[in-house]
Amino acid sequence: MTLRRGRYVSGSVASDRIAALAGLLTALFVGLASYVAVIVAMPPVLADLDVKSSDVAATVAQSVAADLSRAVGLGIPLGAMRGVDDYLSEILGFAPEVDGIAILDRQERLLFSSRSGDALLDRPHARAPIMAPAGGTGEGEGGTGDGEGAAIGSVIAQASSATHAGVMRAIAASAAAVALLAGILVGLAVRIVRLERVDLPTVRTAAMLHAAARGHFVIRGLTPAGVLPPVADALARAVTPIQLTYRRIQALVEEIKAVDGSAAVRQRVGDALGALEGLRLETRRGRLRHIGLVWWPAAALTVIAATRPLIANFAYDRIGNDPFAEVAVAFAVTAETIGAILGVILAALLAGRWSKPATFAAMLMAAAAYAAVYVIRDYRVFTATVTFAAFCGWFAVWSVLATEGAGRRLPWRGAIVLLGAAAAGPMIGGLLAEAEGRRAAFATLGVLAALLAVASTAGAPRLPQRRRPVPPALRLSPADVLALLAASLALFAWADVSLAGTVLRERYAEMALNFGLAGAASFVPVLLRWRLPAPAGGLVAAAAVLAGAGLVPAAAAVGVDVLQPAVSVLAGLGFGIVAFALGARAFVPSSAIAIGVGGVAAGALHAADMVQPGAGLALAAIAATALAGLAVLAAVTHALGWAR
């Protein structure tokens, strides 16, 4: 219900802005506190890191020196050894803490170096002597025959600065991710509170007053504080006698029909009650007991979405050096999404019939599946487990969302559940993995899912609900479907496959930050009321991933540290444009299935990386662009009346 000039009776615009302001202030406060904590804690951490890196460099130098000493003992002159460069490169591959290795003779002349043209002697380094072996003379090296125990050369190893920079980057990304997560969670909490306490009661009261003006009477339910409650109370008191009289008449009519069921009597009764046909008495009290509170599906979906940064990465580590690793990872990502789609479909078919036992049992099984990941070693078992968990979790959530009167009746309520969970969930998963590792993160998510299973007794519908069919006004057009596919394919290909699987492997804090940036950007169209056509959002997301895949020449001049966050923001913004353009249609089961299909396609295209690294992201970007173009074409033909 809206007023003129687009002002919502519910006050949802004001609630959106208040929630955004609360989230922004929280993010700034937590970010400032994190910055101060980093400034205080980082110098000791970095100093200790430098000491440990120097120790590693010294150990590597001693190991290389020992190997060379044994080679000299076999009669191979130090300066005439072959394959030393490949040997040093292999050593650096196993020791990322070391930046370079050089081998010098007795006169400090450079014999071999892992970095050509780089003066390692001019930089801080660790040194280990190459000793003449037992019984050796070192004469083959131009020495003087000093015999056993003489130094015939030395190995120097420089500690890597990349480790230092990587730790600084991880700490900064963790602080920024924590600040962003705190802002999103506070903003969502404020929005949910205002939704339950202000917006929905205001809508109910306004609907009651509107109905009363037309001769329909509705007993007042929850109403906000202010001027409306006294008016609603007075109206409810005025309606009470009419309600009682109407019920007495209905009882009398039933008695008359039981005694005399002739057509003449029925005609007379119908004529007598004709004047009361417009009288409608409907009780709204206890409505929330039946439809459930919005916090439960939001929290449940947040836990499910928290696994998004972990699945591809976990599958990579379980596969090991399998030559078909990309295919197996693509299968893990797509199987998890297929499980989610099947959960949505089953919930749409059975929604509300077993609301309470369905939410409890499904979330409990999802919790058990997540906890089981802690002991899983084989990637095939892992894939089956996360697929089952996604199926159970999405079935539980949509068993609530797909029922009559649930959150998807209002588009901004659905946005809180889906967009909020998509923004906060992956950040929580990434930060948990950064703090305690992947396996422990899955176990923690299992515990949270179990708690939500118990909490479903309070947050999910308390009584079985009737499945609410999707009205024609909420059905998707071909342009809507294509735009959703384009935006979701681009976003999944960038975030769920590229960032989580290859680009940011093992850098969980940066993963969490990029996921959070994409999720926060998806709220921007809602907050600023950017009602652009849905195909425009698909084009924005596709263009962003084209740049991230390196297919836009101008993007090559931008550094990776700038390009990755920019792509995440633009991909999330494009998806947000599509979601806001569709309104309530973005949160029906068919939309969830379309989004899931985009995720399946993104994971499947990832298998192309087996042939050419990076080909999967490039193909996904091209496919998303093609789908967005088709969405534009479908929208234009529909507007011109060519499509019937």
XYZ file of C-alpha atoms in Angstrom:
644
model
C 0.000 0.000 0.000
C 1.464 3.345 -1.037
C 0.513 6.996 -0.995
C 1.060 9.531 -3.706
C 4.620 10.311 -4.833
C 5.733 6.810 -3.889
C 5.535 7.256 -0.116
C 4.956 3.921 1.586
C 2.321 3.733 4.308
C 4.487 1.251 6.204
C 7.356 3.722 6.504
C 9.718 1.164 4.981
C 11.825 3.858 3.309
C 12.490 5.543 6.635
C 13.248 2.188 8.236
C 15.696 1.363 5.449
C 17.544 4.617 5.958
C 17.619 4.301 9.741
C 18.978 0.751 9.467
C 21.583 1.846 6.905
C 22.677 4.738 9.123
C 22.967 2.448 12.148
C 25.000 -0.041 10.134
C 27.263 2.669 8.728
C 27.979 4.167 12.137
C 28.673 0.715 13.561
C 31.044 -0.118 10.710
C 32.902 3.169 11.200
C 33.172 2.659 14.960
C 34.332 -0.958 14.684
C 36.677 -0.020 11.850
C 38.264 2.745 13.940
C 38.610 0.401 16.917
C 40.133 -2.260 14.677
C 42.562 0.262 13.210
C 43.720 1.302 16.661
C 44.086 -2.332 17.701
C 46.096 -3.104 14.563
C 48.370 -0.119 15.104
C 49.081 -1.317 18.642
C 49.388 -5.032 17.909
C 51.034 -5.103 14.476
C 54.636 -3.968 15.306
C 55.304 -6.855 17.761
C 53.658 -9.336 15.371
C 55.712 -8.150 12.400
C 58.908 -8.092 14.438
C 58.313 -11.689 15.492
C 57.463 -12.580 11.888
C 60.762 -11.078 10.675
C 62.668 -13.138 13.223
C 60.910 -16.331 12.155
C 61.433 -15.554 8.462
C 65.157 -15.055 9.148
C 65.255 -18.382 10.974
C 63.608 -20.100 8.000
C 66.093 -18.455 5.627
C 69.009 -19.638 7.792
C 67.608 -23.184 7.852
C 67.204 -23.218 4.071
C 70.740 -21.883 3.607
C 72.143 -24.618 5.853
C 70.186 -27.317 4.006
C 71.388 -26.135 0.595
C 74.964 -25.893 1.878
C 74.785 -29.467 3.183
C 73.526 -30.746 -0.175
C 76.289 -28.947 -2.049
C 78.896 -30.255 0.383
C 77.777 -33.822 -0.295
C 77.932 -33.172 -4.062
C 81.492 -31.879 -3.729
C 82.348 -35.002 -1.755
C 81.319 -37.041 -4.802
C 83.988 -35.243 -6.814
C 81.828 -32.618 -8.517
C 83.517 -29.213 -8.475
C 81.314 -26.512 -6.968
C 81.656 -24.151 -9.908
C 81.006 -26.877 -12.480
C 77.750 -28.268 -11.079
C 74.789 -28.568 -13.446
C 71.075 -28.144 -12.759
C 71.710 -25.855 -9.797
C 69.268 -23.220 -11.051
C 66.407 -25.730 -11.248
C 67.382 -27.036 -7.826
C 67.211 -23.543 -6.315
C 63.857 -22.855 -7.973
C 62.479 -26.070 -6.489
C 63.767 -25.062 -3.049
C 62.039 -21.666 -3.328
C 58.804 -23.400 -4.327
C 58.809 -25.333 -1.063
C 59.930 -22.374 1.045
C 57.840 -19.263 0.257
C 59.416 -17.543 3.264
C 62.666 -17.262 1.245
C 62.887 -14.691 -1.525
C 66.214 -15.623 -3.099
C 69.230 -17.934 -2.792
C 72.796 -17.364 -4.050
C 75.930 -19.564 -4.004
C 79.356 -17.970 -3.660
C 82.859 -19.384 -3.888
C 85.645 -18.893 -1.377
C 86.476 -15.471 -2.844
C 82.841 -14.288 -2.560
C 82.349 -14.526 -6.283
C 78.817 -15.296 -7.409
C 78.473 -18.778 -8.891
C 74.702 -19.346 -8.941
C 71.678 -17.264 -8.036
C 67.930 -17.840 -8.104
C 67.421 -14.202 -9.082
C 69.564 -13.038 -11.964
C 70.936 -9.534 -11.728
C 69.834 -9.141 -8.108
C 72.534 -8.247 -5.593
C 71.515 -10.387 -2.617
C 74.696 -9.413 -0.769
C 73.461 -5.829 -0.477
C 70.315 -6.917 1.409
C 69.783 -8.569 4.806
C 70.345 -12.287 4.452
C 71.294 -15.486 6.256
C 74.584 -17.220 5.447
C 75.749 -20.841 5.716
C 79.226 -22.098 4.752
C 79.783 -24.916 2.285
C 82.289 -27.141 4.064
C 84.763 -29.440 2.407
C 83.639 -33.038 3.001
C 85.591 -35.528 5.057
C 88.780 -36.463 3.240
C 88.262 -33.683 0.691
C 90.784 -31.037 -0.276
C 88.665 -28.494 -1.990
C 91.393 -28.205 -4.649
C 88.899 -28.690 -7.412
C 87.418 -25.385 -6.457
C 90.631 -23.405 -6.811
C 91.263 -23.785 -3.129
C 94.506 -24.285 -1.319
C 93.949 -27.782 -0.119
C 92.932 -26.856 3.383
C 91.401 -30.305 3.858
C 88.546 -31.399 6.057
C 86.544 -28.641 7.752
C 87.602 -25.881 5.352
C 84.944 -23.585 3.887
C 84.982 -23.837 0.096
C 82.100 -21.431 -0.425
C 78.897 -20.145 1.123
C 75.144 -20.044 0.589
C 73.145 -16.916 1.309
C 69.339 -16.842 1.582
C 67.224 -13.715 1.748
C 64.035 -13.769 3.793
C 60.990 -13.021 1.658
C 59.189 -9.700 2.015
C 56.084 -11.292 0.499
C 55.294 -13.034 3.775
C 55.584 -9.728 5.609
C 53.321 -8.014 3.081
C 50.888 -10.940 3.052
C 50.463 -10.840 6.822
C 49.904 -7.084 6.721
C 47.327 -7.552 3.964
C 45.561 -10.334 5.871
C 45.397 -8.271 9.071
C 44.068 -5.230 7.234
C 41.528 -7.352 5.334
C 40.411 -9.040 8.567
C 39.903 -5.681 10.278
C 37.950 -4.296 7.321
C 35.862 -7.485 7.061
C 35.024 -7.426 10.766
C 33.979 -3.770 10.531
C 31.839 -4.432 7.451
C 30.280 -7.539 9.020
C 29.446 -5.657 12.216
C 27.789 -2.894 10.198
C 25.746 -5.362 8.138
C 24.610 -7.340 11.188
C 23.605 -4.235 13.155
C 21.823 -2.790 10.130
C 19.926 -6.043 9.598
C 19.024 -6.273 13.287
C 17.673 -2.721 13.323
C 15.766 -3.352 10.116
C 14.194 -6.556 11.413
C 13.187 -4.916 14.699
C 11.564 -2.006 12.880
C 9.916 -4.424 10.474
C 8.257 -6.428 13.254
C 7.580 -3.534 15.613
C 6.793 -0.641 13.275
C 6.357 -1.412 9.589
C 4.096 -4.467 9.612
C 1.819 -3.176 12.424
C 1.497 0.121 10.572
C 0.483 -1.686 7.383
C -2.120 -3.742 9.255
C -3.624 -0.698 10.927
C -3.671 1.283 7.689
C -5.344 -1.640 5.909
C -7.942 -1.836 8.678
C -8.747 1.872 8.446
C -8.925 1.665 4.659
C -11.289 -1.301 4.883
C -13.437 0.476 7.480
C -13.829 3.436 5.133
C -15.284 1.064 2.532
C -17.653 -0.624 4.950
C -15.439 -3.597 5.782
C -14.446 -4.061 9.405
C -11.300 -5.774 10.603
C -10.461 -6.268 14.256
C -7.250 -4.491 15.136
C -4.043 -6.458 15.560
C -0.642 -5.102 16.539
C -0.325 -1.368 15.943
C 2.591 1.021 16.394
C 2.778 3.730 19.002
C 1.355 7.124 18.123
C -2.012 8.470 17.063
C -3.365 5.309 15.407
C -3.887 2.998 18.444
C -6.657 5.084 20.059
C -8.474 5.322 16.731
C -8.084 1.599 16.145
C -9.261 0.775 19.664
C -12.344 2.955 19.272
C -13.118 1.379 15.909
C -12.698 -2.127 17.355
C -15.114 -1.289 20.187
C -17.637 0.061 17.678
C -17.366 -3.056 15.547
C -17.836 -5.517 18.433
C -21.679 -5.252 18.626
C -21.942 -5.625 14.858
C -19.721 -8.662 14.990
C -21.806 -10.327 17.705
C -25.055 -9.607 15.851
C -23.638 -10.960 12.630
C -22.552 -14.182 14.337
C -26.024 -14.632 15.901
C -27.627 -14.178 12.476
C -25.280 -16.755 10.994
C -26.159 -19.252 13.757
C -29.888 -18.618 13.220
C -29.514 -19.120 9.471
C -27.836 -22.481 10.008
C -30.694 -23.581 12.298
C -33.324 -22.524 9.726
C -31.506 -24.376 6.955
C -31.364 -27.488 9.126
C -35.164 -27.388 9.703
C -36.275 -26.317 6.226
C -33.860 -26.718 3.367
C -36.274 -25.774 0.573
C -35.214 -23.458 -2.198
C -37.773 -20.815 -1.162
C -36.319 -20.546 2.340
C -32.790 -20.352 0.976
C -33.874 -17.579 -1.372
C -35.444 -15.568 1.470
C -32.367 -16.051 3.675
C -30.109 -14.952 0.835
C -32.204 -11.808 0.269
C -32.133 -10.994 4.001
C -28.368 -11.357 4.262
C -27.617 -9.553 1.018
C -27.109 -6.270 2.812
C -24.519 -7.874 5.093
C -22.431 -9.466 2.370
C -20.014 -6.539 2.464
C -19.419 -6.969 6.201
C -16.124 -8.741 6.796
C -14.821 -9.555 10.227
C -11.287 -10.912 10.347
C -9.099 -11.337 13.395
C -5.445 -10.336 13.013
C -4.316 -11.028 16.552
C -1.686 -13.715 16.869
C -0.763 -13.419 13.202
C 2.962 -13.733 13.942
C 2.308 -17.018 15.735
C 1.139 -18.442 12.426
C 3.557 -16.994 9.858
C 6.697 -16.953 12.001
C 9.163 -14.170 12.651
C 11.477 -12.974 9.931
C 14.665 -13.414 11.979
C 14.573 -17.213 11.800
C 14.795 -17.701 8.007
C 17.335 -14.848 7.867
C 19.549 -16.531 10.485
C 19.151 -20.001 8.959
C 20.025 -18.791 5.474
C 23.016 -16.885 6.868
C 24.466 -20.116 8.285
C 23.871 -21.918 4.988
C 25.481 -19.097 2.986
C 28.505 -19.121 5.324
C 29.810 -22.217 3.499
C 30.081 -20.394 0.169
C 33.746 -19.299 0.521
C 34.808 -22.734 1.760
C 33.420 -25.349 -0.622
C 35.650 -24.898 -3.687
C 38.726 -24.374 -1.546
C 38.033 -27.430 0.606
C 37.482 -29.578 -2.486
C 40.830 -28.483 -3.926
C 42.691 -29.600 -0.821
C 40.863 -32.928 -0.623
C 41.670 -33.696 -4.270
C 45.401 -33.086 -4.003
C 47.360 -33.381 -7.255
C 44.561 -34.975 -9.260
C 44.978 -33.895 -12.913
C 41.201 -33.485 -13.137
C 41.025 -31.193 -10.100
C 39.086 -28.464 -11.888
C 36.388 -30.922 -12.968
C 36.024 -32.276 -9.440
C 35.853 -28.772 -7.936
C 33.244 -27.762 -10.521
C 31.252 -30.835 -9.542
C 31.450 -29.907 -5.835
C 30.242 -26.351 -6.461
C 27.430 -27.341 -8.826
C 26.277 -30.265 -6.674
C 25.885 -27.985 -3.655
C 23.792 -25.564 -5.712
C 21.694 -28.398 -7.162
C 20.940 -29.520 -3.613
C 19.719 -26.020 -2.809
C 17.476 -25.977 -5.906
C 15.942 -29.332 -4.999
C 15.282 -28.052 -1.477
C 13.448 -25.015 -2.838
C 11.353 -27.159 -5.191
C 10.345 -29.591 -2.453
C 9.509 -26.719 -0.107
C 7.347 -25.085 -2.797
C 5.422 -28.356 -3.157
C 5.032 -29.086 0.559
C 5.303 -25.613 2.030
C 3.665 -25.219 5.388
C 2.052 -28.618 5.631
C 4.567 -29.706 8.268
C 6.066 -26.327 9.138
C 7.266 -27.085 12.627
C 8.650 -30.620 12.209
C 10.049 -29.737 8.764
C 12.125 -26.793 9.957
C 13.356 -28.635 13.042
C 14.285 -31.920 11.365
C 15.765 -30.339 8.228
C 18.001 -27.921 10.128
C 19.088 -30.702 12.481
C 20.141 -32.866 9.520
C 21.974 -29.918 7.957
C 23.793 -29.374 11.254
C 24.873 -33.020 11.344
C 26.140 -32.802 7.759
C 28.211 -29.674 8.441
C 29.684 -31.200 11.589
C 30.591 -34.375 9.665
C 32.840 -32.365 7.329
C 35.341 -32.155 10.211
C 36.297 -35.820 9.736
C 35.836 -36.129 5.950
C 38.949 -36.632 3.841
C 37.603 -37.744 0.466
C 36.246 -35.005 -1.791
C 33.490 -37.238 -3.165
C 32.070 -37.790 0.305
C 32.521 -34.080 0.990
C 30.551 -33.180 -2.145
C 27.691 -35.468 -1.189
C 27.664 -34.106 2.365
C 27.480 -30.424 1.454
C 24.840 -31.185 -1.190
C 22.684 -32.896 1.419
C 23.243 -30.028 3.869
C 22.245 -27.431 1.262
C 19.126 -29.415 0.383
C 18.037 -29.649 4.024
C 18.833 -26.016 4.821
C 17.090 -24.504 1.817
C 14.103 -26.771 2.320
C 13.794 -25.557 5.919
C 14.059 -21.884 4.931
C 11.624 -22.059 2.036
C 9.164 -24.104 4.090
C 8.726 -20.823 5.961
C 9.083 -18.346 3.088
C 6.734 -20.116 0.673
C 3.750 -20.280 3.018
C 0.767 -17.983 2.937
C 1.468 -14.691 4.693
C 5.223 -15.279 4.880
C 8.050 -12.850 4.197
C 7.894 -12.910 0.424
C 4.544 -11.065 0.430
C 6.473 -7.832 0.913
C 9.533 -7.281 -1.276
C 11.526 -5.401 1.343
C 10.916 -8.189 3.830
C 12.188 -10.754 1.359
C 15.214 -8.564 0.694
C 16.089 -8.671 4.386
C 16.092 -12.462 4.369
C 17.882 -13.218 1.108
C 20.160 -10.243 0.473
C 21.043 -9.925 4.151
C 22.003 -13.581 4.447
C 23.964 -13.452 1.189
C 25.942 -10.474 2.521
C 26.615 -11.630 6.084
C 26.876 -15.411 5.657
C 30.026 -15.681 3.504
C 31.775 -13.092 5.665
C 31.112 -15.176 8.764
C 32.358 -18.324 7.027
C 35.513 -16.642 5.748
C 36.383 -15.098 9.111
C 35.748 -18.395 10.897
C 38.099 -20.159 8.475
C 40.705 -17.429 8.949
C 40.511 -17.789 12.722
C 40.220 -21.547 13.190
C 40.651 -23.273 9.832
C 38.180 -24.750 7.369
C 37.298 -27.962 9.162
C 36.705 -26.211 12.470
C 34.665 -23.564 10.625
C 32.356 -26.257 9.254
C 32.013 -27.734 12.752
C 31.146 -24.303 14.160
C 28.513 -23.807 11.465
C 27.091 -27.211 12.374
C 26.698 -26.089 15.984
C 24.971 -22.879 14.857
C 22.620 -24.845 12.592
C 21.726 -27.131 15.504
C 20.922 -24.117 17.677
C 18.706 -22.741 14.912
C 16.935 -26.073 14.696
C 15.996 -25.678 18.344
C 15.182 -21.994 17.836
C 12.779 -22.909 15.036
C 10.258 -23.711 17.757
C 10.053 -19.956 18.355
C 10.922 -18.423 15.005
C 9.223 -20.704 12.490
C 5.429 -20.937 12.030
C 3.767 -22.533 15.032
C 0.875 -24.034 13.074
C 0.813 -25.769 9.696
C 0.330 -23.237 6.933
C -1.412 -23.444 3.616
C 0.864 -23.153 0.603
C 0.398 -19.801 -1.030
C 0.331 -20.073 -4.834
C 2.274 -17.478 -6.759
C -0.201 -14.957 -8.186
C 0.129 -13.929 -11.841
C 1.482 -10.517 -10.810
C 4.523 -12.197 -9.200
C 5.414 -14.461 -12.098
C 8.634 -13.825 -13.969
C 8.720 -12.653 -17.554
C 11.354 -13.985 -20.003
C 13.360 -10.771 -19.606
C 13.275 -11.178 -15.811
C 14.499 -14.771 -16.004
C 17.325 -13.889 -18.384
C 18.402 -10.924 -16.247
C 18.431 -13.076 -13.099
C 20.449 -15.755 -14.878
C 22.960 -13.197 -16.155
C 23.465 -11.505 -12.781
C 23.634 -14.736 -10.789
C 25.964 -16.427 -13.295
C 28.347 -13.463 -13.151
C 28.230 -13.207 -9.364
C 28.632 -16.955 -8.756
C 31.435 -17.246 -11.300
C 33.358 -14.409 -9.672
C 32.714 -15.015 -5.988
C 31.884 -18.688 -5.502
C 34.286 -20.114 -8.077
C 37.028 -17.633 -8.909
C 37.641 -15.963 -5.549
C 36.857 -18.982 -3.389
C 38.614 -21.547 -5.541
C 41.622 -20.090 -7.317
C 42.281 -16.375 -7.047
C 42.269 -16.108 -3.264
C 43.033 -19.654 -2.241
C 43.734 -19.858 1.501
C 43.311 -16.082 1.932
C 40.068 -16.294 3.833
C 40.036 -12.768 5.237
C 40.250 -11.306 1.735
C 37.571 -13.732 0.566
C 35.310 -12.582 3.388
C 35.938 -8.934 2.539
C 35.168 -9.439 -1.161
C 31.982 -11.376 -0.394
C 30.962 -8.654 2.055
C 31.591 -5.917 -0.495
C 29.411 -7.728 -3.031
C 26.645 -8.263 -0.470
C 26.706 -4.690 0.806
C 26.651 -3.345 -2.760
C 23.516 -5.372 -3.497
C 21.648 -3.239 -0.924
C 22.568 0.064 -2.592
C 19.703 0.043 -5.170
C 17.235 -0.726 -2.364
C 18.483 2.123 -0.181
C 18.749 4.665 -3.007
C 15.596 3.440 -4.795
C 17.379 2.906 -8.110
C 14.506 1.406 -10.060
C 16.428 0.569 -13.215
C 15.276 -2.177 -15.598
C 16.356 -5.656 -14.580
C 18.457 -6.217 -17.753
C 20.560 -3.187 -16.778
C 21.630 -4.985 -13.615
C 22.589 -8.049 -15.618
C 24.738 -5.902 -17.908
C 26.505 -4.262 -14.941
C 27.330 -7.616 -13.318
C 28.479 -9.133 -16.616
C 30.672 -6.136 -17.449
C 32.301 -6.313 -14.015
C 33.214 -9.979 -14.418
C 34.464 -9.334 -17.950
C 36.938 -6.904 -16.391
C 37.815 -9.377 -13.650
C 38.508 -12.084 -16.232
C 40.952 -9.809 -18.043
C 38.797 -9.434 -21.156
C 38.614 -5.641 -20.839
C 41.940 -4.111 -21.947
C 41.573 -1.041 -19.727
C 41.284 -3.244 -16.626
C 44.820 -4.560 -17.143
C 46.236 -1.214 -16.028
C 44.501 -1.499 -12.641
C 46.301 -3.338 -9.887
C 44.913 -6.576 -8.509
C 44.396 -5.022 -5.075
C 42.033 -2.484 -6.666
C 40.506 -4.635 -9.399
C 39.250 -7.459 -7.176
C 37.257 -5.269 -4.749
C 35.942 -3.190 -7.661
C 34.682 -6.295 -9.487
C 33.068 -7.595 -6.280
C 31.279 -4.289 -5.705
C 30.035 -3.969 -9.293
C 28.918 -7.610 -9.485
C 26.961 -7.211 -6.249
C 25.545 -3.898 -7.438
C 24.314 -5.480 -10.660
C 22.590 -8.253 -8.770
C 21.012 -5.695 -6.424
C 19.668 -3.719 -9.387
C 18.006 -6.869 -10.728
C 16.550 -7.789 -7.320
C 15.129 -4.318 -6.688
C 13.742 -4.035 -10.219
C 11.856 -7.297 -9.778
C 10.557 -6.341 -6.331
C 8.490 -9.124 -4.803
C 9.137 -11.290 -7.860
C 12.797 -11.614 -6.825
C 11.827 -13.644 -3.751
C 9.455 -16.272 -5.098
C 10.602 -19.912 -5.520
C 10.976 -19.563 -9.287
C 13.469 -16.734 -8.784
C 15.445 -18.806 -6.295
C 15.572 -21.621 -8.853
C 16.740 -19.223 -11.599
C 19.493 -17.937 -9.314
C 20.494 -21.504 -8.526
C 20.672 -22.386 -12.219
C 23.085 -19.477 -12.664
C 25.212 -20.929 -9.889
C 25.211 -24.373 -11.485
C 26.302 -22.914 -14.815
C 29.097 -20.943 -13.141
C 30.461 -24.050 -11.458
C 30.177 -26.172 -14.596
C 32.091 -23.628 -16.676
C 34.863 -23.744 -14.083
C 35.829 -27.151 -15.493
C 37.244 -25.305 -18.531
C 40.181 -24.284 -16.336
C 41.508 -27.814 -16.817
C 42.212 -26.933 -20.450
C 43.307 -23.342 -19.930
C 43.712 -21.608 -16.534
C 41.219 -18.763 -16.219
C 39.074 -20.002 -19.108
C 36.136 -20.811 -16.813
C 35.773 -17.245 -15.558
C 36.158 -15.878 -19.084
C 33.482 -18.216 -20.467
C 31.161 -17.352 -17.585
C 31.628 -13.637 -18.220
C 30.896 -14.077 -21.931
C 27.834 -16.206 -21.197
C 26.541 -13.665 -18.655
C 26.987 -10.878 -21.193
C 25.076 -12.878 -23.806
C 22.231 -13.564 -21.346
C 22.075 -9.888 -20.387
C 21.904 -8.954 -24.059
C 19.057 -11.414 -24.592
C 17.291 -9.930 -21.566
C 17.543 -6.464 -23.120
C 16.219 -7.812 -26.402
C 13.307 -9.556 -24.658
C 12.434 -6.404 -22.713
C 12.528 -4.258 -25.876
C 10.374 -6.646 -27.910
C 7.861 -6.861 -25.064
C 7.730 -3.056 -24.741
C 7.163 -2.692 -28.491
C 4.456 -5.342 -28.447
C 6.312 -7.712 -30.735
C 6.232 -10.585 -28.245
C 2.801 -11.983 -27.538
